[in-house]
Amino acid sequence: MDQDGGTPILSVAGMRATIRLNRPSVHNRIEPEDLRTLIAHFAAIDADPAIRVVIITGTGRSFSSGYHLGDLASRPAAEVTGEASFEQMLEKLENLRAPVICRLNGGVYGGSTDLALCCDFRIGVDTAEMFMPAARLGLHYYPSGMVRYVSRLGLNAAKKLFLTAEKIAAPEMLAIGYLTEMVPASELDARVDALADRLAAMAPLAVQGVKRSLNEIARGQFDVPAALLRAKESQASEDLREGLAAFREKRVPVFKGR
C-alpha cells in the first residue's frame, strides 16, 4: 500500500455520504489525480436522490494541507483551466445538491481552506489552525476563491488572510465566521452527527432549493425567476403537505423528497 494513502474515499450509509481525504503522511495534500476522483464522487452523490447530507473530512491529524503546488511553475495555467482543475472541482463541490458539512479534524491550509468554504457548514476542533500562503508563494489566487473568501468572511478577514499569509488559530477562525462551530476533539463526531441527522430530517427539496438560492445571493448572481420557480414547486410538493400535516398533528414529519 502507498504510504501516502490514496485518492479520496466515498462511503454512503443511508441518507449520508462521507468523503474522506486519504493521504495522512502528507497531511491529506490534494494531488492532481485526486481532482478527477473528487469530481466523480460529487457526480455519484448528485445522482443518488436518497443522499440528503454530505460530510467531508480528513484522515489522521490534519484536514488537508491544500493542493500540491510543487511543479506549478511548469504548468502556470493548471489551477484555473483544463478538464479537471482545482477550481472546477471546488465549483462542483459548492454546487452539490445536498448540504455539505466539513468535519475539520485538524489544520487546514492553502487551497483546502477554500475547499472548506465551499461547504455549507464547518465544524472544527479547538486545536485547528489555518493559513492562506498564496501571496508568500507569489501566486495570485483564482477569482472564485477570492469571491468565496469575501462573501463568507468579509473583506477585512479576506485581506488579512490573503495579503499577510498569517496563520490563525481555531478561536479566531470561529470569530471571523470561518468555523460554524468549534468543539473539543472528543465532541467532534457527536456534533457532526447531530447536525447531519438534523439536515437529513429536513424537507430535502426545500433545503436543496434554498441552499442554491443562498449561494447565488452570496456570489452576487441571484436568479430570482429560478428561485421563484423553486418556491412554487415546493408549494405544490408532497413534502409541504406532509410538513403541514405533521405540524398540525404534533408529530415528526417524514419527508420523501417529492
Short mmCIF file of C-alpha atoms in Angstrom, two decimals, residues 72-186:
data_model
loop_
_atom_site.label_atom_id
_atom_site.label_comp_id
_atom_site.label_asym_id
_atom_site.label_seq_id
_atom_site.Cartn_x
_atom_site.Cartn_y
_atom_site.Cartn_z
CA LEU A 72 3.24 24.91 -10.58
CA ALA A 73 5.93 26.98 -12.31
CA SER A 74 6.00 24.45 -15.14
CA ARG A 75 2.20 24.42 -15.52
CA PRO A 76 1.09 28.02 -14.95
CA ALA A 77 -2.49 27.51 -16.13
CA ALA A 78 -3.19 24.27 -14.27
CA GLU A 79 -5.11 25.75 -11.35
CA VAL A 80 -7.81 27.55 -13.31
CA THR A 81 -8.12 25.79 -16.64
CA GLY A 82 -8.46 22.29 -18.00
CA GLU A 83 -10.91 19.46 -17.82
CA ALA A 84 -10.37 18.80 -14.13
CA SER A 85 -8.81 21.85 -12.48
CA PHE A 86 -8.78 22.54 -8.76
CA GLU A 87 -11.13 25.49 -9.27
CA GLN A 88 -13.55 23.38 -11.30
CA MET A 89 -13.58 20.69 -8.61
CA LEU A 90 -14.45 23.27 -5.97
CA GLU A 91 -17.22 24.72 -8.13
CA LYS A 92 -18.82 21.26 -8.30
CA LEU A 93 -18.47 20.86 -4.54
CA GLU A 94 -20.10 24.20 -3.81
CA ASN A 95 -22.96 23.35 -6.15
CA LEU A 96 -23.70 19.91 -4.76
CA ARG A 97 -27.44 19.38 -4.42
CA ALA A 98 -27.31 18.24 -0.77
CA PRO A 99 -25.92 20.34 2.10
CA VAL A 100 -22.28 19.62 2.95
CA ILE A 101 -20.64 19.56 6.39
CA CYS A 102 -16.88 19.98 6.58
CA ARG A 103 -15.60 17.93 9.55
CA LEU A 104 -12.38 19.80 10.29
CA ASN A 105 -10.44 17.22 12.26
CA GLY A 106 -7.29 19.36 12.23
CA GLY A 107 -5.39 22.05 10.40
CA VAL A 108 -6.48 23.36 7.01
CA TYR A 109 -4.08 25.14 4.69
CA GLY A 110 -3.79 26.70 1.25
CA GLY A 111 -6.39 25.71 -1.30
CA SER A 112 -8.12 23.43 1.16
CA THR A 113 -9.21 26.49 3.12
CA ASP A 114 -11.30 27.29 0.05
CA LEU A 115 -12.49 23.68 -0.19
CA ALA A 116 -13.88 24.04 3.33
CA LEU A 117 -15.52 27.36 2.41
CA CYS A 118 -17.35 25.55 -0.40
CA CYS A 119 -19.10 23.50 2.27
CA ASP A 120 -22.27 24.76 3.93
CA PHE A 121 -21.09 24.14 7.50
CA ARG A 122 -17.64 23.82 9.08
CA ILE A 123 -17.35 22.13 12.47
CA GLY A 124 -13.77 22.12 13.68
CA VAL A 125 -11.69 21.01 16.63
CA ASP A 126 -10.44 23.68 19.00
CA THR A 127 -6.83 22.89 18.06
CA ALA A 128 -7.37 23.62 14.34
CA GLU A 129 -5.47 26.33 12.52
CA MET A 130 -5.44 27.76 9.00
CA PHE A 131 -3.44 29.96 6.67
CA MET A 132 -3.50 31.01 3.04
CA PRO A 133 0.10 31.24 1.72
CA ALA A 134 -0.66 32.35 -1.85
CA ALA A 135 1.00 35.80 -1.60
CA ARG A 136 4.01 34.34 0.18
CA LEU A 137 4.43 31.96 -2.76
CA GLY A 138 3.91 34.66 -5.38
CA LEU A 139 0.55 33.33 -6.51
CA HIS A 140 -2.47 35.47 -7.38
CA TYR A 141 -5.47 33.41 -6.32
CA TYR A 142 -8.18 32.32 -8.77
CA PRO A 143 -11.32 34.51 -8.94
CA SER A 144 -13.97 32.20 -7.49
CA GLY A 145 -11.84 31.52 -4.41
CA MET A 146 -11.50 35.22 -3.66
CA VAL A 147 -15.24 35.68 -4.11
CA ARG A 148 -15.89 32.92 -1.58
CA TYR A 149 -13.46 34.39 0.94
CA VAL A 150 -15.03 37.86 0.73
CA SER A 151 -18.65 36.68 0.63
CA ARG A 152 -18.22 34.23 3.51
CA LEU A 153 -15.73 36.04 5.74
CA GLY A 154 -15.91 39.72 4.77
CA LEU A 155 -13.35 41.96 3.12
CA ASN A 156 -11.23 42.65 6.21
CA ALA A 157 -10.74 38.99 7.09
CA ALA A 158 -10.08 38.10 3.45
CA LYS A 159 -7.41 40.79 3.16
CA LYS A 160 -5.71 39.69 6.36
CA LEU A 161 -5.60 36.05 5.32
CA PHE A 162 -4.61 36.62 1.69
CA LEU A 163 -2.24 39.56 1.99
CA THR A 164 -0.34 38.59 5.15
CA ALA A 165 -0.37 34.77 4.89
CA GLU A 166 -0.74 34.86 8.66
CA LYS A 167 -1.67 31.65 10.45
CA ILE A 168 -4.72 31.90 12.69
CA ALA A 169 -5.98 29.50 15.36
CA ALA A 170 -9.40 27.99 15.92
CA PRO A 171 -10.83 30.74 18.19
CA GLU A 172 -10.14 33.38 15.53
CA MET A 173 -11.44 31.04 12.83
CA LEU A 174 -14.69 30.94 14.80
CA ALA A 175 -14.72 34.71 15.40
CA ILE A 176 -14.43 35.58 11.70
CA GLY A 177 -17.10 33.05 10.71
CA TYR A 178 -14.80 30.50 9.13
CA LEU A 179 -15.94 27.89 11.63
CA THR A 180 -19.64 27.34 12.16
CA GLU A 181 -18.81 25.68 15.46
CA MET A 182 -15.63 24.94 17.44
CA VAL A 183 -15.55 21.85 19.66
CA PRO A 184 -13.08 19.73 21.62
CA ALA A 185 -11.83 16.75 19.62
CA SER A 186 -13.77 14.41 21.90
#
